[in-house]
Amino acid sequence: MKKIKLFDPVTDKKESIAIKKVLDSNYWASGLGENNVKLFEKKFQKFIGSKNSVCVNSGTAALSLALSLCNIRDKEVILPSLTFVSTAHSVIENGGIPVFVDVDPKTLCISTEQISKKISKRTKAIIPVHFGGMPCDLKEISRLCKKFNLILIEDAAHSAGAFFNKKRIGKHGSFVCFSFHPVKNLAMPTGGLIALNDKNHSIQKKKLLSKRWCGITNRHGSDYDVKELGWNYYMNEFSAAIGLVQLKKLDIMNKKRQKIALRYSNELDVEWKMPYDKNSAYHFYWVIIKNRKKLRDILSTHGIETGTHYKPVHTLSMYKSKIRLPTTEKIGKEIVTLPTHPNLSKTDVDRIIRVINNSV
Ligand SMILES: Cc1ncc(COP(=O)(O)O)c(C=O)c1O
């Protein structure tokens, strides 16, 4: 029986050729982010239509560095608890206070109603997560940001290529943080990018370039200076070379994901499931099932891998608090995530749908 993986990068000869070229060049990485890294930065920025951008080596680094420009020390940052822990870590790392908000049961994106209830005098920023590639309500979130003078930082780890209001995700918030981890829609060995959309994007980019390489500035030949702390967060040449190939086929790959999601949404006999939206990048497809273990076990015996994104952050030991987020907590126990990657054949999708419908 053919195993069906939950995530599976789509590669062909072009990625192999790109890697070999970098390998043979003996120029594999540089803190300066030249060659393929610079080219990827330029091409991805053009693709999403942001004002500026900075490549980094992960989505986690993107979030961390973006927040380092937001002066959040002792300030509150609103975010969903239904996310990968990096979203919350980036707040703590920069001295901020994460304020977790429940999600909308329809989309599993942050609930805008709940955001309004949590805004206080100490609130400095909002980090919506485009969950599973489904765009959050950026119109309402932007309105709240404007009204209360808050910074909008989007966690777009799942949504490379997605749209909101006819514009690509990446063109809206002050900072939009992408991940190019191998499981993501645009896959690299490791990688991330911060898209910048504020008026002062050039100054922000300069700061970020220094922060992503140990605080180094004013480099002339072998001379340089360091004025503040920085990290080794730069992207390597292999990742960027693969990313350039992946970017060319991202829309085609996302279309395939959407086709699979449309089938799930039409054919799965499950009441609570991810809606179909042509703007979504469908990083995965989710269903909410009471007896999750049973369904996952059955799928596993049929060679179908599934996931449980995510264990809510506010229930993890480090973040444990008294807050109650009823929808998030229920989803944390009942969500099953299904594969949508473009390596799935029609027969694979038929099998996934058949096994689920026979067991619910
Ligand atoms: C929602 C979300 N945010 C941030 C990240 C972090 O990205 P990376 O793994 O590239 O550091 C991930 C990765 O899984 C994610 O799913």
Coordinates of C-alpha atoms and ligand atoms in Angstrom, one line a residue:
M1 CA 0.0 0.0 0.0
K2 CA 1.4 3.4 -1.0
K3 CA 2.0 5.6 2.0
I4 CA 0.4 9.1 1.9
K5 CA 2.4 11.7 3.7
L6 CA 0.9 14.7 5.4
F7 CA 3.4 17.1 3.9
D8 CA 5.7 16.4 0.9
P9 CA 7.7 19.0 -1.0
V10 CA 7.2 19.0 -4.8
T11 CA 10.5 18.8 -6.6
D12 CA 11.8 17.9 -10.0
K13 CA 15.1 18.1 -11.9
K14 CA 15.2 21.9 -11.7
E15 CA 15.8 21.9 -7.9
S16 CA 18.6 19.3 -8.3
I17 CA 20.3 21.4 -11.0
A18 CA 20.0 24.5 -8.9
I19 CA 21.5 22.8 -5.8
K20 CA 24.4 21.4 -7.9
K21 CA 25.2 24.8 -9.3
V22 CA 25.5 26.2 -5.8
L23 CA 27.5 23.3 -4.6
D24 CA 29.9 23.6 -7.5
S25 CA 30.3 27.3 -7.0
N26 CA 31.7 26.8 -3.4
Y27 CA 29.7 29.9 -2.4
W28 CA 27.2 28.4 0.0
A29 CA 26.3 31.2 2.3
S30 CA 27.1 34.8 3.3
G31 CA 25.9 37.1 6.0
L32 CA 25.6 39.7 3.3
G33 CA 22.9 37.7 1.6
E34 CA 24.1 38.0 -2.0
N35 CA 23.6 36.0 -5.2
N36 CA 20.6 33.7 -5.0
V37 CA 19.4 35.1 -1.6
K38 CA 19.3 38.7 -3.0
L39 CA 17.5 37.4 -6.2
F40 CA 15.0 35.4 -4.2
E41 CA 14.3 38.4 -2.0
K42 CA 13.7 40.6 -5.1
K43 CA 11.5 38.0 -6.9
F44 CA 9.4 37.1 -3.9
Q45 CA 8.8 40.7 -3.1
K46 CA 7.6 41.3 -6.6
F47 CA 5.4 38.3 -6.4
I48 CA 3.6 39.4 -3.3
G49 CA 3.8 43.1 -4.1
S50 CA 5.3 44.3 -0.8
K51 CA 7.3 47.5 -0.5
N52 CA 10.4 45.8 0.7
S53 CA 11.6 42.4 2.0
V54 CA 14.4 40.7 3.9
C55 CA 15.3 37.0 3.6
V56 CA 16.1 35.1 6.8
N57 CA 16.7 31.5 7.7
S58 CA 13.3 30.6 9.1
G59 CA 9.8 31.8 9.9
T60 CA 10.7 31.9 13.5
A61 CA 13.6 34.3 12.8
A62 CA 11.3 36.4 10.6
L63 CA 8.8 36.8 13.5
S64 CA 11.6 37.4 16.0
L65 CA 13.3 40.1 13.9
A66 CA 10.0 41.8 12.9
L67 CA 9.0 42.1 16.5
S68 CA 12.4 43.4 17.5
L69 CA 11.5 46.6 15.5
C70 CA 8.2 47.1 17.3
N71 CA 9.3 48.2 20.8
I72 CA 7.0 45.7 22.5
R73 CA 8.8 45.6 25.9
D74 CA 6.2 45.3 28.7
K75 CA 3.5 45.8 26.1
E76 CA 0.7 43.4 25.1
V77 CA 0.6 41.7 21.8
I78 CA -2.6 40.0 20.7
L79 CA -2.3 36.7 18.9
P80 CA -4.2 33.4 18.6
S81 CA -3.3 30.4 20.8
L82 CA -4.0 28.1 17.9
T83 CA -0.6 28.5 16.3
F84 CA 2.9 27.1 16.2
V85 CA 4.7 28.1 19.4
S86 CA 7.1 30.4 17.5
T87 CA 4.4 33.0 17.1
A88 CA 4.2 33.4 20.9
H89 CA 8.0 32.9 21.5
S90 CA 8.7 35.9 19.3
V91 CA 6.7 38.1 21.7
I92 CA 8.4 36.8 24.8
E93 CA 11.8 37.0 23.2
N94 CA 11.3 40.7 22.6
G95 CA 10.0 41.4 26.1
G96 CA 6.3 41.6 25.3
I97 CA 3.3 40.0 26.9
P98 CA 1.3 37.6 24.7
V99 CA -2.4 38.0 25.0
F100 CA -4.1 34.9 23.5
V101 CA -7.4 35.3 21.7
D102 CA -9.9 32.7 20.6
V103 CA -10.5 31.7 17.0
D104 CA -13.4 32.0 14.7
P105 CA -14.9 28.5 14.5
K106 CA -15.6 28.9 10.8
T107 CA -12.1 29.6 9.6
L108 CA -9.9 28.9 12.7
C109 CA -8.3 32.3 12.2
I110 CA -8.2 34.8 15.1
S111 CA -11.7 36.1 16.0
T112 CA -12.0 39.8 15.3
E113 CA -14.8 40.1 17.8
Q114 CA -12.5 38.6 20.5
I115 CA -9.7 40.9 19.5
S116 CA -11.8 44.0 20.3
K117 CA -12.5 42.6 23.8
K118 CA -8.8 42.2 24.5
I119 CA -7.4 45.6 23.3
S120 CA -6.1 47.6 26.3
K121 CA -4.0 50.7 26.9
R122 CA -0.9 48.4 26.9
T123 CA -1.7 46.7 23.6
K124 CA 1.0 47.4 21.0
A125 CA 0.5 44.9 18.2
I126 CA -1.7 42.2 16.7
I127 CA -0.3 39.0 15.1
P128 CA -3.0 37.2 13.1
V129 CA -2.1 33.8 11.8
H130 CA -3.5 32.8 8.4
F131 CA -4.4 29.4 9.6
G132 CA -3.8 26.6 7.1
G133 CA -3.4 29.2 4.4
M134 CA -6.9 30.7 5.0
P135 CA -6.6 34.5 5.0
C136 CA -7.7 36.2 8.2
D137 CA -10.1 39.2 8.1
L138 CA -7.4 41.7 7.4
K139 CA -9.9 44.4 6.7
E140 CA -11.3 44.4 10.2
I141 CA -7.9 43.8 11.8
S142 CA -6.4 46.7 9.9
R143 CA -9.4 48.9 11.0
L144 CA -8.7 48.0 14.7
C145 CA -5.0 48.6 14.2
K146 CA -5.7 52.1 12.8
K147 CA -8.2 53.0 15.4
F148 CA -6.0 51.9 18.4
N149 CA -2.7 52.8 16.8
L150 CA -1.4 49.2 16.8
I151 CA 1.1 47.5 14.6
L152 CA 0.0 44.7 12.3
I153 CA 2.4 41.8 12.0
E154 CA 1.0 38.9 10.0
D155 CA 2.2 35.3 10.6
A156 CA 2.0 34.1 7.0
A157 CA 3.9 30.9 7.5
H158 CA 1.1 28.9 5.9
S159 CA 0.0 31.3 3.2
A160 CA 2.7 31.9 0.6
G161 CA 0.7 32.7 -2.6
A162 CA -2.6 33.3 -0.8
F163 CA -4.8 36.3 -1.4
F164 CA -6.9 38.8 0.6
N165 CA -9.0 41.4 -1.2
K166 CA -7.5 40.6 -4.6
K167 CA -4.0 41.3 -3.2
R168 CA -1.4 38.8 -2.3
I169 CA -0.8 38.1 1.4
G170 CA 2.4 40.0 2.0
K171 CA 1.1 43.4 0.8
H172 CA -1.1 44.3 3.8
G173 CA 0.5 44.4 7.3
S174 CA 3.5 46.5 8.4
F175 CA 5.4 43.2 8.7
V176 CA 4.4 39.9 7.1
C177 CA 6.4 36.9 8.1
F178 CA 6.7 33.9 5.8
S179 CA 8.2 30.4 6.5
F180 CA 9.8 28.3 3.8
H181 CA 10.3 25.2 5.9
P182 CA 10.3 22.0 3.8
V183 CA 6.6 21.3 4.7
K184 CA 5.4 24.7 3.5
N185 CA 3.8 25.6 0.2
L186 CA 7.1 27.1 -1.0
A187 CA 9.7 24.7 0.4
M188 CA 13.3 25.2 1.1
P189 CA 15.6 23.2 3.4
T190 CA 15.1 26.1 5.8
G191 CA 14.1 29.7 5.2
G192 CA 11.8 32.7 5.9
L193 CA 11.2 36.2 4.8
I194 CA 9.9 39.5 6.3
A195 CA 7.8 41.6 3.9
L196 CA 7.8 45.3 4.8
N197 CA 5.0 47.7 3.9
D198 CA 5.4 50.8 6.0
K199 CA 6.6 54.2 4.7
N200 CA 9.9 53.8 6.5
H201 CA 10.6 50.4 4.9
S202 CA 14.1 51.3 3.7
I203 CA 15.2 52.2 7.2
Q204 CA 13.6 49.0 8.6
K205 CA 15.3 46.9 6.0
K206 CA 18.7 48.4 6.9
K207 CA 18.1 47.6 10.6
L208 CA 16.9 44.1 9.7
L209 CA 19.9 43.3 7.5
S210 CA 22.2 44.2 10.4
K211 CA 20.2 42.2 12.9
R212 CA 20.1 39.1 10.7
W213 CA 23.9 39.1 10.6
C214 CA 25.3 39.6 14.1
G215 CA 24.6 43.3 14.2
I216 CA 27.2 44.0 11.5
T217 CA 26.9 47.4 9.8
N218 CA 28.9 49.7 7.6
R219 CA 30.8 47.0 5.9
H220 CA 33.5 48.2 3.5
G221 CA 35.8 45.5 2.3
S222 CA 37.0 43.8 5.5
D223 CA 36.1 46.7 7.7
Y224 CA 32.8 46.9 9.6
D225 CA 31.1 48.0 12.8
V226 CA 28.6 46.5 15.3
K227 CA 26.3 48.9 17.1
E228 CA 23.7 46.5 18.5
L229 CA 23.0 42.8 19.0
G230 CA 22.3 40.6 16.0
W231 CA 22.0 37.0 15.1
N232 CA 23.1 34.5 12.4
Y233 CA 19.7 34.5 10.8
Y234 CA 20.7 34.9 7.2
M235 CA 19.4 32.6 4.5
N236 CA 21.9 30.2 2.7
E237 CA 22.4 30.0 -1.0
F238 CA 21.0 26.4 -1.4
S239 CA 17.7 27.4 0.2
A240 CA 17.5 30.5 -2.0
A241 CA 18.3 28.5 -5.2
I242 CA 15.6 26.0 -4.4
G243 CA 13.2 28.8 -3.5
L244 CA 13.7 30.5 -6.9
V245 CA 12.6 27.2 -8.6
Q246 CA 9.7 26.7 -6.2
L247 CA 8.5 30.3 -6.6
K248 CA 8.0 29.7 -10.4
K249 CA 5.6 26.9 -9.7
L250 CA 3.9 28.2 -6.5
D251 CA 0.7 29.3 -8.2
I252 CA 0.3 26.0 -10.0
M253 CA 1.0 24.1 -6.8
N254 CA -1.5 26.2 -4.9
K255 CA -4.1 25.6 -7.6
K256 CA -3.6 21.9 -7.1
R257 CA -4.0 22.3 -3.3
Q258 CA -7.2 24.2 -3.9
K259 CA -8.6 21.5 -6.1
I260 CA -8.0 18.9 -3.4
A261 CA -9.5 21.2 -0.8
L262 CA -12.6 21.7 -3.0
R263 CA -13.0 17.9 -3.2
Y264 CA -12.7 17.5 0.6
S265 CA -15.2 20.3 1.2
N266 CA -17.7 18.9 -1.2
E267 CA -17.2 15.2 -0.5
L268 CA -16.3 14.6 3.1
D269 CA -19.3 13.6 5.3
V270 CA -18.0 15.7 8.2
E271 CA -20.1 18.6 9.6
W272 CA -17.3 20.8 10.9
K273 CA -14.6 21.3 8.3
M274 CA -12.5 23.9 6.6
P275 CA -14.5 26.0 4.2
Y276 CA -13.6 26.3 0.5
D277 CA -12.2 29.7 -0.4
K278 CA -10.3 30.4 -3.6
N279 CA -8.1 32.9 -1.7
S280 CA -6.7 30.2 0.6
A281 CA -3.3 28.6 0.0
Y282 CA -4.5 25.4 1.7
H283 CA -1.2 24.5 3.5
F284 CA -3.4 21.7 4.9
Y285 CA -7.1 20.9 5.2
W286 CA -8.7 20.5 8.6
V287 CA -11.7 18.6 10.0
I288 CA -13.0 18.7 13.6
I289 CA -13.9 15.2 14.8
K290 CA -15.1 14.1 18.3
N291 CA -13.2 10.8 18.3
R292 CA -10.0 12.1 16.8
K293 CA -7.9 9.2 18.0
K294 CA -10.1 6.6 16.3
L295 CA -10.2 8.4 13.0
R296 CA -6.4 9.0 13.0
D297 CA -5.8 5.3 13.9
I298 CA -8.0 4.2 11.0
L299 CA -6.4 6.5 8.6
S300 CA -3.0 5.4 9.8
T301 CA -3.8 1.7 9.2
H302 CA -4.7 2.7 5.6
G303 CA -1.3 4.4 5.2
I304 CA -2.6 7.9 5.5
E305 CA -0.6 10.3 7.7
T306 CA -2.5 13.1 9.5
G307 CA -1.7 15.9 11.9
T308 CA -3.1 17.7 14.9
H309 CA -2.3 21.4 14.3
Y310 CA -2.0 22.7 17.1
K311 CA -1.7 22.0 20.7
P312 CA -3.0 25.5 21.9
V313 CA 0.0 27.5 23.1
H314 CA -1.8 28.7 26.3
T315 CA -2.0 25.0 27.4
L316 CA 1.8 24.4 27.1
S317 CA 3.7 24.4 30.4
M318 CA 5.7 27.5 29.6
Y319 CA 2.6 29.5 28.7
K320 CA 0.1 27.9 31.1
S321 CA -2.4 30.5 32.3
K322 CA -5.9 30.7 33.8
I323 CA -7.5 32.1 30.6
R324 CA -10.2 30.0 28.9
L325 CA -10.5 29.9 25.1
P326 CA -13.4 27.5 24.6
T327 CA -13.2 27.2 20.8
T328 CA -9.4 26.9 20.7
E329 CA -9.4 24.3 23.5
K330 CA -12.1 22.2 21.8
I331 CA -10.2 22.4 18.4
G332 CA -7.0 21.5 20.2
K333 CA -8.5 18.2 21.2
E334 CA -10.5 17.5 18.0
I335 CA -8.7 18.8 15.0
V336 CA -7.3 16.5 12.4
T337 CA -5.2 17.9 9.6
L338 CA -5.2 16.3 6.2
P339 CA -2.7 16.4 3.3
T340 CA -3.3 18.8 0.4
H341 CA 0.2 18.7 -1.1
P342 CA 0.4 18.6 -4.9
N343 CA 2.1 15.2 -5.0
L344 CA -1.3 13.6 -4.1
S345 CA -2.9 11.8 -7.1
K346 CA -6.6 11.6 -7.7
T347 CA -6.5 8.0 -6.4
D348 CA -4.8 9.2 -3.2
V349 CA -7.5 11.8 -2.6
D350 CA -10.2 9.2 -3.4
R351 CA -8.7 6.9 -0.8
I352 CA -8.5 9.6 1.9
I353 CA -12.2 10.6 1.3
R354 CA -13.4 7.0 1.2
V355 CA -11.6 6.0 4.4
I356 CA -12.9 9.1 6.3
N357 CA -16.5 8.7 5.0
N358 CA -16.5 5.0 6.0
S359 CA -15.3 5.7 9.5
V360 CA -17.3 8.8 10.6
Ligands
LIG1 C1 2.1 29.4 12.1 C2 3.6 29.3 12.1 N1 4.3 30.3 12.5 C3 5.6 30.2 12.5 C4 6.3 29.1 12.1 C5 7.8 29.0 12.2 O1 8.4 28.8 10.9 P1 9.8 28.0 10.8 O2 9.6 26.6 11.1 O3 10.3 28.3 9.4 O4 10.7 28.6 11.8 C6 5.6 28.0 11.7 C7 6.2 26.7 11.3 O5 5.8 25.7 11.3 C8 4.2 28.0 11.7 O6 3.4 27.0 11.3

